[in-house]
Coordinates of C-alpha atoms in Angstrom, one line a residue:
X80 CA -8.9 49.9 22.5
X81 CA -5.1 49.9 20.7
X82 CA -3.7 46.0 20.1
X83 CA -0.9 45.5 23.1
X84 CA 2.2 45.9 21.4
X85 CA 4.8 43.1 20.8
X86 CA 8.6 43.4 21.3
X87 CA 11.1 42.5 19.1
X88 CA 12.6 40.2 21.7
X89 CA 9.4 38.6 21.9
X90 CA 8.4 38.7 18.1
X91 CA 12.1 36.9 17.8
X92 CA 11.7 34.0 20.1
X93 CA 8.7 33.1 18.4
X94 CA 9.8 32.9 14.7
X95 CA 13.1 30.7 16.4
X96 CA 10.9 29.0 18.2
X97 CA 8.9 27.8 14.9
X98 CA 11.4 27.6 13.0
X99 CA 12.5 24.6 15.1
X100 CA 9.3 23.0 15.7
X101 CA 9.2 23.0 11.6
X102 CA 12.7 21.6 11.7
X103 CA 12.0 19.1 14.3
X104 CA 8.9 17.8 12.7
X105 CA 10.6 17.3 9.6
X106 CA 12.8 15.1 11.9
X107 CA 10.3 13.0 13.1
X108 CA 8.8 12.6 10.0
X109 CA 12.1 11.1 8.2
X110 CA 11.8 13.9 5.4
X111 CA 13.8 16.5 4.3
X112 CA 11.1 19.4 4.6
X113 CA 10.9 19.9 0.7
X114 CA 8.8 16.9 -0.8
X115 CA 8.1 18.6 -3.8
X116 CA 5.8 15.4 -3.9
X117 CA 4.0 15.1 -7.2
X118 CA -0.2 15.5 -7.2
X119 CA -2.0 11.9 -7.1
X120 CA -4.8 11.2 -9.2
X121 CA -7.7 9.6 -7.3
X122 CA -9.8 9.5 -10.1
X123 CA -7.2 7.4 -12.5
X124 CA -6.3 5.1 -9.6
X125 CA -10.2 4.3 -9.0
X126 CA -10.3 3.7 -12.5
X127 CA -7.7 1.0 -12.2
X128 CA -9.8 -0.2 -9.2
X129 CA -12.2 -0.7 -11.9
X130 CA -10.6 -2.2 -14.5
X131 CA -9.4 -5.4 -12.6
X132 CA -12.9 -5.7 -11.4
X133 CA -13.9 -5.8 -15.3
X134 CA -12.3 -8.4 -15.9
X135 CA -14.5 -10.3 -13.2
X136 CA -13.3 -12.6 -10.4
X137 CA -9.1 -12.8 -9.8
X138 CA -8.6 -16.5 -8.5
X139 CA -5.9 -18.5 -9.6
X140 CA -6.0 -20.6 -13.1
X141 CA -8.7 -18.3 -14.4
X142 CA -9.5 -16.4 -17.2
X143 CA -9.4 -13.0 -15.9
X144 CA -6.1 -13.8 -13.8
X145 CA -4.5 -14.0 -16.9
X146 CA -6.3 -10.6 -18.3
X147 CA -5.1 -8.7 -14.9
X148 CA -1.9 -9.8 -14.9
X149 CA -1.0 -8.9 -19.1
X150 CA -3.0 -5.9 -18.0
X151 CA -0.4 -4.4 -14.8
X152 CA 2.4 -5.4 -17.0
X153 CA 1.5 -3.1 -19.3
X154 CA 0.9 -0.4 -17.0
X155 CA 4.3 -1.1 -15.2
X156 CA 6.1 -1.5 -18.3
X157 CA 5.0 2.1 -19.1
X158 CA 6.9 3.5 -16.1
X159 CA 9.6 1.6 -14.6
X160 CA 13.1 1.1 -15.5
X161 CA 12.6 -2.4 -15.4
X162 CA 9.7 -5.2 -14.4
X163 CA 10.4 -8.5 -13.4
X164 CA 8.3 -11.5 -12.9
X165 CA 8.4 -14.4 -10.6
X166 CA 6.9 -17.2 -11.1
X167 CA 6.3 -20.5 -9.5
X168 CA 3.6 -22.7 -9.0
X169 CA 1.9 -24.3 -6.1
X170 CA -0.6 -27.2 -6.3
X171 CA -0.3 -27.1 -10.0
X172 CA -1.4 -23.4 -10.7
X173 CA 0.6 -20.9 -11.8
X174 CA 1.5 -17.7 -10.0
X175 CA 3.3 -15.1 -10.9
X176 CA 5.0 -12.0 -8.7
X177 CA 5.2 -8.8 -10.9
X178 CA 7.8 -6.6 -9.7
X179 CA 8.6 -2.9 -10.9
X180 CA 11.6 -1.0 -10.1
X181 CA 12.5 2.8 -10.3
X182 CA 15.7 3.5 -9.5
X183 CA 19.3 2.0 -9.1
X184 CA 19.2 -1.6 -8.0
X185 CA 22.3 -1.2 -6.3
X186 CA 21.5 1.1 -3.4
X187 CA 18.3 -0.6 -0.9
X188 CA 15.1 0.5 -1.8
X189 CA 11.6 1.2 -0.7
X190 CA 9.4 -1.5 -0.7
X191 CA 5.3 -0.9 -2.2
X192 CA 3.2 -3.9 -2.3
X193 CA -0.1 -5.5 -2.6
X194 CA -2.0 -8.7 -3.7
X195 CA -3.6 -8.8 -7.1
X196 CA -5.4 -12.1 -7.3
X197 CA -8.6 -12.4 -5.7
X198 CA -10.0 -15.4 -2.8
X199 CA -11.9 -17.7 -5.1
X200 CA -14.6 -18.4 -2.2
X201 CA -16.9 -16.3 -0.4
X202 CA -16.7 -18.4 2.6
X203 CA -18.0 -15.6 4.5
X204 CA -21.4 -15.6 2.8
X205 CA -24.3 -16.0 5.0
X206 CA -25.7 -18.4 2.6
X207 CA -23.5 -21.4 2.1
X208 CA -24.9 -22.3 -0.8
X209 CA -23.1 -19.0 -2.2
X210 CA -19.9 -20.0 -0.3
X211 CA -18.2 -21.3 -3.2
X212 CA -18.5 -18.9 -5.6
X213 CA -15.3 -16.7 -6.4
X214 CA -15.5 -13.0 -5.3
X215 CA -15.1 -9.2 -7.1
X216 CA -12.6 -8.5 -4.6
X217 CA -13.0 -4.8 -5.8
X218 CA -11.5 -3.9 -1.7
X219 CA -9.6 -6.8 -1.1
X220 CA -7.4 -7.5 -4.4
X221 CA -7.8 -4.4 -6.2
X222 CA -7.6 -1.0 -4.1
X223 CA -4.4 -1.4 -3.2
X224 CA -2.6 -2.5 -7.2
X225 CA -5.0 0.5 -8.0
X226 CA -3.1 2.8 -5.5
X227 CA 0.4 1.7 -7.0
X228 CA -0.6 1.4 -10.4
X229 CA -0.8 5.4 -10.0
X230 CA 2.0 5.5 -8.3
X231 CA 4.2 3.8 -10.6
X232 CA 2.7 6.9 -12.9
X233 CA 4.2 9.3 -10.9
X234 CA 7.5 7.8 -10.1
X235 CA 8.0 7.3 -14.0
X236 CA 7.5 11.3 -14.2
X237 CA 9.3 12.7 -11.6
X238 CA 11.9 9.9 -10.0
X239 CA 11.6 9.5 -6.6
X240 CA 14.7 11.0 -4.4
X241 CA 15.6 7.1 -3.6
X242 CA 15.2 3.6 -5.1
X243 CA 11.4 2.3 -4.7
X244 CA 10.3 -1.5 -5.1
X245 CA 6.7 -2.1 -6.2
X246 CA 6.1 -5.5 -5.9
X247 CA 2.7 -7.0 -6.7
X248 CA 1.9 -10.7 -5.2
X249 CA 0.2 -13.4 -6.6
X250 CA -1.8 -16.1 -4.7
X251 CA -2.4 -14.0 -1.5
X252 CA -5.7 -15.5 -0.9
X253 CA -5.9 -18.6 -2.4
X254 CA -6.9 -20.8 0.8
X255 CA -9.0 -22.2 2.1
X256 CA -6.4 -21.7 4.9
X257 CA -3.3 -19.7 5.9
X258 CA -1.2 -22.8 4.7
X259 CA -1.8 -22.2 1.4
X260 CA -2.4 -18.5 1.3
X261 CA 0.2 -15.2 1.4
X262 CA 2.1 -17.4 -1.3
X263 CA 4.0 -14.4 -3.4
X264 CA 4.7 -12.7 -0.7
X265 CA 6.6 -15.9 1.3
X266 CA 8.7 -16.9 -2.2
X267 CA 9.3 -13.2 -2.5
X268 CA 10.5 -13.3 1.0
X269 CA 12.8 -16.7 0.8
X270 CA 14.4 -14.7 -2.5
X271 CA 15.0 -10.9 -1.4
X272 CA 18.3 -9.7 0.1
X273 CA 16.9 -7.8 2.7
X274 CA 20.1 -5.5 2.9
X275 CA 18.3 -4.3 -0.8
X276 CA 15.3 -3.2 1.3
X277 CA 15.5 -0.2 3.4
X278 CA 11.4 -1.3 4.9
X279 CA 8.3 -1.9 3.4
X280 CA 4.5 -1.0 2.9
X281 CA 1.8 -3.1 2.3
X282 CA -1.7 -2.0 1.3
X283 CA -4.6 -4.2 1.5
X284 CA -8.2 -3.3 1.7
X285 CA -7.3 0.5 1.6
X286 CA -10.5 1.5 -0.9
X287 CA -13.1 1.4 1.8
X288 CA -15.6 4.4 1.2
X289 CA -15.5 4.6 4.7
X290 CA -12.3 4.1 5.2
X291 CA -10.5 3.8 8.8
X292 CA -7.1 2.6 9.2
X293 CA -5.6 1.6 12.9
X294 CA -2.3 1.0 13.2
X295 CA -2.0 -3.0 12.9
X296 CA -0.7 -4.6 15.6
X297 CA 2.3 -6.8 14.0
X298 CA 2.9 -3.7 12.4
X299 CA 3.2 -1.5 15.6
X300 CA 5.2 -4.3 17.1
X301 CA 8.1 -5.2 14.7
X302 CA 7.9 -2.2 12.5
X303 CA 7.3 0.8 14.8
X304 CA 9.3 3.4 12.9
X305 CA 7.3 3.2 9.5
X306 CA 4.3 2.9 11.4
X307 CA 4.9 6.8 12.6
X308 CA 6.7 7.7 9.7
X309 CA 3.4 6.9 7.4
X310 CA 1.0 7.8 10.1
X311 CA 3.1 11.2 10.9
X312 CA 3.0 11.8 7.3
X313 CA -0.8 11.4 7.1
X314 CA -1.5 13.6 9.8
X315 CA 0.5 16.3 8.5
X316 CA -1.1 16.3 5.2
X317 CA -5.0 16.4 7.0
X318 CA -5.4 12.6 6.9
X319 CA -5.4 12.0 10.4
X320 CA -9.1 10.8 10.7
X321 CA -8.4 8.3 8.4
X322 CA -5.2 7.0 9.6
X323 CA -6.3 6.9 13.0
X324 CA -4.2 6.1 16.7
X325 CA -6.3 3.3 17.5
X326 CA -4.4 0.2 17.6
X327 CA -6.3 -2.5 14.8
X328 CA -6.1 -5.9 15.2
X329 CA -3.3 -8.6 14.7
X330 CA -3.8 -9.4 10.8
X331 CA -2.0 -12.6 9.3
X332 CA -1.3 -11.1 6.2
X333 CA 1.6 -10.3 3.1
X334 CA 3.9 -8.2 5.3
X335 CA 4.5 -11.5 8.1
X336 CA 7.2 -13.2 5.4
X337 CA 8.9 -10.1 5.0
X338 CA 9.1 -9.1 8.9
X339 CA 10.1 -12.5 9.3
X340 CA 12.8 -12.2 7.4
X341 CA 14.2 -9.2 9.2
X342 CA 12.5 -6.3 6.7
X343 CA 11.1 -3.6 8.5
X344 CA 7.4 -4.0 6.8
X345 CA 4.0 -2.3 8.0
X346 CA 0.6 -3.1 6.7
X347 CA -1.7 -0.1 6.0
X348 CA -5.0 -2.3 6.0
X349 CA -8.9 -1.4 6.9
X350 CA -9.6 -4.6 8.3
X351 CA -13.3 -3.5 9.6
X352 CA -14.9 -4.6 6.3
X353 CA -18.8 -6.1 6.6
X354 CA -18.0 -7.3 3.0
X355 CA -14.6 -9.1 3.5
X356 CA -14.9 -12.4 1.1
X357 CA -18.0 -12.3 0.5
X358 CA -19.9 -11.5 -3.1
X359 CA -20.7 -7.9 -2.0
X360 CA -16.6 -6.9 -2.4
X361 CA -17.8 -4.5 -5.4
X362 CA -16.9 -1.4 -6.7
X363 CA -19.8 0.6 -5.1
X364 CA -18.4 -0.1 -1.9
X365 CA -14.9 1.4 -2.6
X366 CA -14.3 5.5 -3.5
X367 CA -11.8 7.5 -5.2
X368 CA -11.7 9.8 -1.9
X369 CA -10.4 6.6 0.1
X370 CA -7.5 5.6 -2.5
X371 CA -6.7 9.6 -2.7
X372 CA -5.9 9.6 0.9
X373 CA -3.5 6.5 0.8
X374 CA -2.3 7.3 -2.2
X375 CA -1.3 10.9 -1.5
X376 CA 0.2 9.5 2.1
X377 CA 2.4 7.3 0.9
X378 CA 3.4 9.1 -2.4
X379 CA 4.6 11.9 0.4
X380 CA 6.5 9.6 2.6
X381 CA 8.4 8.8 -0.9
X382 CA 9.1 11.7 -2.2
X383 CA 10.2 13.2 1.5
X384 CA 12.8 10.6 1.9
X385 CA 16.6 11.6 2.0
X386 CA 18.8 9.7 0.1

């Protein structure tokens, strides 16, 4: 039996007809169909993952606080054309916002950003005699600094085709309650121009080895554009089991400041975590695979953007 023949009107149609879907998903996407996005090393951001969990427990006022933070200046000072740090105190500690930028500060940039100190109780221990012991915070503290530390690597080799912000906040999860936690991220937000910020990303608790990531519900709210954009971008790139169209839950959390104060911001958080503040947030619960997939996400939604 011969193969039925194809006409040329037919065979024409069909490669304008692709051509066009191409085109159009580039559209929705917010790219300019030519990333040329650089490759993302899993491996060297899961070894950042495991540096800040050397160093031991994150809270404020401790030892290792101080280590982490002369540790991600260094690796920022590597890369960017210039690093700033905030600092301010609350309750008589010291905090300190690290901020990295790559690009001219004169045209609005893209926002990166995470929480690098950890929650010094694990008030969600089973046993309370454990409750106030300060945690690894290997998922919640240092996944997400480990994706943008290898970030920051590639935007110092190949500049990104706009402006990028990473900022890094301090005292995210300092507590006990959400009066006196998310406190980098709300002086940030009383101190950016938010015509500087085109929107912004947050990661937190992105190094799950099982890693699932809803859309959060703030998120999908107030920010509904970058929501797609970095979910579209996921998809495309063979992600989409991980960056899933289930709708998470409501998460009190860095990016609230910044929507508050009119910046478009998402939050890319696994928030399904049977070790959230407890003593079990270690580095064998966390994978390379995990922070490849964000990584490689969001270093595409970068690199795609038009200027």
């Amino acid at each position: 039996m011969s193969a039925p023949s194809i006409s040329r009107d037919f065979l024409s149609k069909w490669i304008s007809s692709s051509i066009l879907f191409t085109a159009l998903l580039a559209g929705a996407l917010g790219v300019c169909g030519c990333s040329n996005t650089p490759k993302f090393d899993s491996q060297r951001s899961f070894a950042h993952l495991k540096k800040q969990c050397a160093f031991g427990p994150r809270p404020l006022g401790s030892k290792a606080h101080d280590e982490t933070k002369s540790y991600l200046l260094s690796e920022l000072r590597k890369y960017a054309d210039s690093v700033e740090i905030q600092e301010f105190e609350h309750k008589g500690y010291k905090l300190s916002n690290i901020i990295a930028q790559f690009g001219r500060t004169s045209e609005p940039s893209i926002l990166l950003c995470a929480h690098w100190d950890t929650r010094p109780t694990a008030d969600q221990e089973l046993d309370p005699t454990m409750r106030l012991k300060p945690i690894m915070g290997a998922n919640d503290g240092a996944s997400g600094v480990a994706v943008l530390l290898e970030l920051a690597r590639l935007f110092g080799g190949r500049r990104p085709p706009v402006p990028v912000t990473i900022a890094l906040f301090d005292g995210e999860d300092f507590g006990p309650t959400s009066k006196d936690m998310f406190l980098g991220s709300r002086y940030f937000a009383k101190s950016v121009d938010n015509s500087k910020l085109r929107y912004g990303i947050l990661l937190d608790m992105v190094g799950d080895k099982d890693l699932q990531l809803p859309k959060e519900q703030y998120s999908q709210t107030r920010a509904p554009k970058v929501v797609e954009k970095v979910w579209a971008a996921a998809k495309s790139l063979g992600y989409g089991h991980i960056f899933t169209e289930e709708t998470g839950f409501a998460v009190v959390d860095d990016h609230l400041p910044l929507l508050d104060k009119g910046v478009p911001c998402i939050d890319v958080i696994d928030f399904n975590y049977a070790y959230w503040h407890t003593l079990e947030d270690t580095e064998d619960k966390c994978s390379a695979r995990s922070l490849g997939a964000v990584g490689e996400t969001i270093a595409f939604v970068i690199y795609s953007e038009r200027p």
